Amino acid sequence: MEILVCIKQVPGSNKVEVDPVTGVLKRNGADSKMNPYDLYALECGMKLKEQYGGRVSVITMGPPPASAIIREAFAMGADEGALLSDRAFGGADVLATSYTLAQGIKKMGNFDIIICGLQTTDGDTAQVGPEVSEALDIPCVCNVAKIDKVEDGAVYVDMEMAHEFEQLKVQFPCLITVKKDILQPRLPSYKLQKATEKREIAVYGLKDMDDQDKDHYGLSGSATQVQRIFPPVSDKEQETWTGTGAELADKLHSKLKQLKFIS
């Protein structure tokens, strides 16, 4: 079974700078880590490999330092990794990010199942996984709380709904997004880290993609643009409010009116 896990490098804390013009996070020099939700996705991939055999690959998009989380995935048992890195990919919204990932996945090869974390801690949109599946034209199930089994070229999962769980059979190839705590992620192995420290990581840029139209990537390919950041990013504009719940609600309402978010 060919398994692919999509992972992402995210800021290690909420103390990051935002470009006031583009609204894009300034990642250079910021502490970073693997997106916590992706650790659960990676553990699901490893468990499937252990139960049914096959290989686990990982893919991420970002600047060259993002290769660190691929090394971390190797230390957890992943077999192969690819980094999508090109200045043309910078500043992408969820649509352009998903399209870029889909192009990179096609470059890597064919997979039976693609696993994503439910969301990321720096975006929280929970849209990238479903949009990747749409770009690849494969079925998708989100909010997966349990993987029951793999049988006859399909995966059986429990999808969490608002008030109940729904059991689904999804034919390969497919994509699923998994919830936090679906499994307990394993710790990286020092032995695996040493054994894989020289393992090659494939790096793909715009010139490697089937679609090389730069207008489909990065800021140019993004359907949404950040117009304003709230709360303001300037330290001089930061405020600390105190009071009862009702008083804080009134202050927030006044602030939103002042910033013209509401009328």
Coordinates of C-alpha atoms in Angstrom, one line a residue:
M1 CA 0.0 0.0 0.0
E2 CA 1.3 3.4 -1.0
I3 CA 0.6 6.0 1.8
L4 CA 1.3 9.7 1.6
V5 CA 1.1 12.1 4.5
C6 CA 0.9 15.9 4.0
I7 CA 2.8 17.8 6.7
K8 CA 3.5 21.4 7.3
Q9 CA 6.1 23.5 9.2
V10 CA 4.3 26.0 11.5
P11 CA 5.5 28.7 13.9
G12 CA 6.5 27.3 17.3
S13 CA 4.6 30.0 19.1
N14 CA 2.2 32.8 18.5
K15 CA 5.0 35.4 18.7
V16 CA 5.4 35.8 15.0
E17 CA 5.4 38.9 12.7
V18 CA 3.0 39.5 10.0
D19 CA 3.8 41.5 6.9
P20 CA 1.3 44.4 7.2
V21 CA 1.1 44.8 3.4
T22 CA 0.6 41.1 2.2
G23 CA -0.8 39.7 5.5
V24 CA 1.7 36.8 5.1
L25 CA 3.5 35.4 8.2
K26 CA 7.2 36.3 8.3
R27 CA 8.7 32.8 8.8
N28 CA 12.4 33.7 8.5
G29 CA 14.1 33.3 11.8
A30 CA 11.0 32.2 13.6
D31 CA 11.0 29.1 15.8
S32 CA 9.1 26.4 14.0
K33 CA 7.8 22.8 14.4
M34 CA 5.7 20.2 12.6
N35 CA 2.0 21.1 12.7
P36 CA 0.7 19.1 15.7
Y37 CA -2.3 17.8 13.8
D38 CA 0.1 16.3 11.2
L39 CA 1.7 14.2 13.9
Y40 CA -1.6 12.3 14.2
A41 CA -1.8 11.9 10.4
L42 CA 1.7 10.6 10.3
E43 CA 1.0 8.1 13.1
C44 CA -2.0 6.9 11.2
G45 CA 0.2 6.3 8.1
M46 CA 2.7 4.4 10.2
K47 CA 0.0 2.2 11.7
L48 CA -1.4 1.3 8.3
K49 CA 2.1 0.5 7.1
E50 CA 2.7 -1.8 10.1
Q51 CA -0.7 -3.5 9.7
Y52 CA -0.9 -3.9 5.9
G53 CA 2.6 -3.3 4.6
G54 CA 3.7 -0.7 2.1
R55 CA 5.5 2.6 2.2
V56 CA 4.9 5.9 3.9
S57 CA 5.9 9.1 2.1
V58 CA 5.6 12.7 3.2
I59 CA 5.3 15.9 1.3
T60 CA 5.5 19.5 2.5
M61 CA 5.6 23.0 0.9
G62 CA 7.8 25.8 2.2
P63 CA 11.2 27.4 2.2
P64 CA 14.3 25.1 2.4
P65 CA 14.4 25.0 6.3
A66 CA 11.0 23.2 6.1
S67 CA 13.0 20.1 5.2
A68 CA 13.6 19.8 9.0
I69 CA 10.1 18.3 9.5
I70 CA 10.8 15.8 6.7
R71 CA 13.9 14.7 8.7
E72 CA 11.6 14.4 11.7
A73 CA 9.2 12.3 9.8
F74 CA 12.1 10.0 8.7
A75 CA 13.0 9.6 12.4
M76 CA 9.4 8.5 13.0
G77 CA 9.5 5.8 10.3
A78 CA 8.6 7.6 7.0
D79 CA 10.4 6.1 3.9
E80 CA 10.5 9.0 1.5
G81 CA 10.0 12.8 1.5
A82 CA 9.5 15.6 -0.9
L83 CA 9.8 19.4 -0.4
L84 CA 8.0 21.8 -2.7
S85 CA 10.1 24.9 -2.5
D86 CA 10.1 27.9 -5.0
R87 CA 9.8 31.6 -4.6
A88 CA 6.8 31.3 -7.0
F89 CA 4.9 29.3 -4.3
G90 CA 5.3 32.0 -1.6
G91 CA 2.3 33.8 -0.2
A92 CA -0.2 31.2 -1.3
D93 CA -3.7 31.0 0.2
V94 CA -5.5 27.7 0.8
L95 CA -6.5 27.4 -2.9
A96 CA -3.0 28.0 -4.3
T97 CA -1.5 25.9 -1.5
S98 CA -3.8 23.0 -2.3
Y99 CA -3.2 23.2 -6.0
T100 CA 0.6 23.3 -5.5
L101 CA 0.4 20.2 -3.2
A102 CA -1.7 18.4 -5.8
Q103 CA 0.9 19.1 -8.5
G104 CA 3.7 17.9 -6.2
I105 CA 1.8 14.7 -5.3
K106 CA 1.4 14.0 -9.0
K107 CA 5.1 14.5 -9.4
M108 CA 5.8 12.0 -6.6
G109 CA 3.7 9.2 -8.0
N110 CA 0.5 7.3 -7.3
F111 CA -0.8 6.7 -3.8
D112 CA -3.6 4.6 -2.4
I113 CA -4.4 6.9 0.5
I114 CA -3.4 10.4 1.3
I115 CA -3.7 11.5 5.0
C116 CA -3.8 15.0 6.2
G117 CA -4.2 16.5 9.7
L118 CA -7.6 18.1 10.2
Q119 CA -6.2 21.6 10.2
T120 CA -3.0 23.6 10.9
T121 CA -2.3 25.8 13.9
D122 CA -1.3 28.8 11.8
G123 CA -4.3 28.9 9.5
D124 CA -7.0 26.8 11.1
T125 CA -9.1 26.7 7.9
A126 CA -9.3 22.9 7.6
Q127 CA -9.7 23.4 3.8
V128 CA -6.4 22.3 2.4
G129 CA -7.1 18.5 2.6
P130 CA -10.5 18.7 0.8
E131 CA -9.1 21.1 -1.8
V132 CA -6.2 18.8 -2.5
S133 CA -8.6 15.9 -3.1
E134 CA -10.7 18.1 -5.4
A135 CA -7.6 19.0 -7.4
L136 CA -6.6 15.3 -7.7
D137 CA -10.3 14.3 -8.4
I138 CA -10.4 11.7 -5.7
P139 CA -12.9 11.1 -2.9
C140 CA -12.3 12.7 0.5
V141 CA -13.6 12.1 4.0
C142 CA -12.9 14.7 6.7
N143 CA -13.1 14.6 10.5
V144 CA -12.0 11.0 10.7
A145 CA -11.9 9.8 14.3
K146 CA -11.0 6.2 13.6
I147 CA -9.6 4.0 10.8
D148 CA -11.3 0.7 11.2
K149 CA -9.7 -1.4 8.5
V150 CA -8.4 -1.7 5.0
E151 CA -10.0 -4.3 2.8
D152 CA -10.6 -5.0 -0.9
G153 CA -9.0 -1.8 -2.1
A154 CA -10.9 0.5 0.3
V155 CA -10.5 2.0 3.8
Y156 CA -13.3 1.9 6.4
V157 CA -13.4 4.9 8.7
D158 CA -15.6 6.5 11.3
M159 CA -16.3 10.2 10.5
E160 CA -17.4 12.4 13.4
M161 CA -20.5 14.5 12.7
A162 CA -22.1 17.1 14.9
H163 CA -24.0 14.7 17.0
E164 CA -23.1 11.2 15.8
F165 CA -20.5 9.1 14.0
E166 CA -20.9 7.8 10.4
Q167 CA -19.2 4.7 9.2
L168 CA -17.9 5.0 5.6
K169 CA -16.2 2.8 3.1
V170 CA -13.9 4.8 0.8
Q171 CA -12.4 3.3 -2.3
F172 CA -8.7 3.9 -3.1
P173 CA -7.3 6.2 -4.2
C174 CA -8.7 8.6 -1.6
L175 CA -7.8 11.3 0.9
I176 CA -8.8 11.6 4.6
T177 CA -8.2 14.2 7.2
V178 CA -7.9 13.0 10.7
K179 CA -8.8 14.5 14.0
K180 CA -6.5 15.2 17.0
D181 CA -6.1 12.2 19.3
I182 CA -7.1 9.6 16.7
L183 CA -3.9 7.8 17.8
Q184 CA -1.0 8.7 20.1
P185 CA 1.9 9.9 17.9
R186 CA 5.2 8.1 18.5
L187 CA 8.4 9.9 19.4
P188 CA 11.2 10.3 16.9
S189 CA 13.7 7.5 17.1
Y190 CA 17.4 8.5 17.6
K191 CA 18.4 5.3 15.9
L192 CA 16.2 6.2 12.8
Q193 CA 17.4 9.8 12.9
K194 CA 21.0 8.6 12.6
A195 CA 20.2 6.0 10.0
T196 CA 18.3 8.5 7.8
E197 CA 20.4 11.6 8.2
K198 CA 21.8 11.3 4.7
R199 CA 18.6 10.1 3.1
E200 CA 17.9 12.3 0.0
I201 CA 14.9 14.6 0.1
A202 CA 13.4 15.4 -3.3
V203 CA 13.0 19.1 -3.9
Y204 CA 10.6 20.3 -6.6
G205 CA 10.1 23.8 -7.9
L206 CA 7.8 25.3 -10.5
K207 CA 9.9 24.0 -13.3
D208 CA 9.3 20.4 -12.1
M209 CA 5.5 20.7 -12.2
D210 CA 3.2 19.5 -15.1
D211 CA 1.6 22.9 -14.9
Q212 CA 4.3 25.6 -15.1
D213 CA 2.0 28.6 -15.3
K214 CA 3.2 30.8 -12.4
D215 CA -0.1 32.5 -12.3
H216 CA -1.6 29.3 -10.7
Y217 CA 0.8 29.5 -7.7
G218 CA 1.6 31.7 -4.8
L219 CA 0.1 35.1 -4.5
S220 CA -0.8 35.2 -8.2
G221 CA -2.8 32.0 -7.9
S222 CA -4.6 32.9 -4.7
A223 CA -8.3 33.6 -4.8
T224 CA -8.2 35.5 -1.5
Q225 CA -6.0 38.4 -0.3
V226 CA -5.6 39.7 3.2
Q227 CA -6.8 43.3 3.4
R228 CA -6.4 44.0 7.1
I229 CA -5.0 42.3 10.2
F230 CA -7.0 42.3 13.4
P231 CA -5.8 42.8 16.1
P232 CA -3.2 45.3 14.8
V233 CA 0.3 43.9 14.6
S234 CA 2.1 47.0 15.9
D235 CA 3.2 46.7 19.5
K236 CA 2.3 50.3 20.0
E237 CA -1.4 49.5 19.3
Q238 CA -1.7 46.6 21.6
E239 CA -4.2 47.0 24.4
T240 CA -5.0 45.1 27.6
W241 CA -8.6 45.1 28.7
T242 CA -10.0 44.3 32.1
G243 CA -13.6 44.1 33.4
T244 CA -16.6 41.9 33.6
G245 CA -17.8 39.8 30.6
A246 CA -20.4 42.4 29.7
E247 CA -17.8 45.2 29.9
L248 CA -15.3 43.4 27.8
A249 CA -18.0 42.6 25.2
D250 CA -18.9 46.3 25.0
K251 CA -15.2 47.3 24.6
L252 CA -14.8 44.7 21.8
H253 CA -18.0 46.0 20.1
S254 CA -16.7 49.6 20.2
K255 CA -13.3 48.5 18.9
L256 CA -14.8 46.7 16.0
K257 CA -16.9 49.7 15.1
Q258 CA -13.8 52.0 15.4
L259 CA -12.0 49.7 12.9
K260 CA -15.1 49.6 10.7
F261 CA -15.5 45.9 10.8
I262 CA -19.1 46.4 11.8
S263 CA -21.4 49.4 11.5

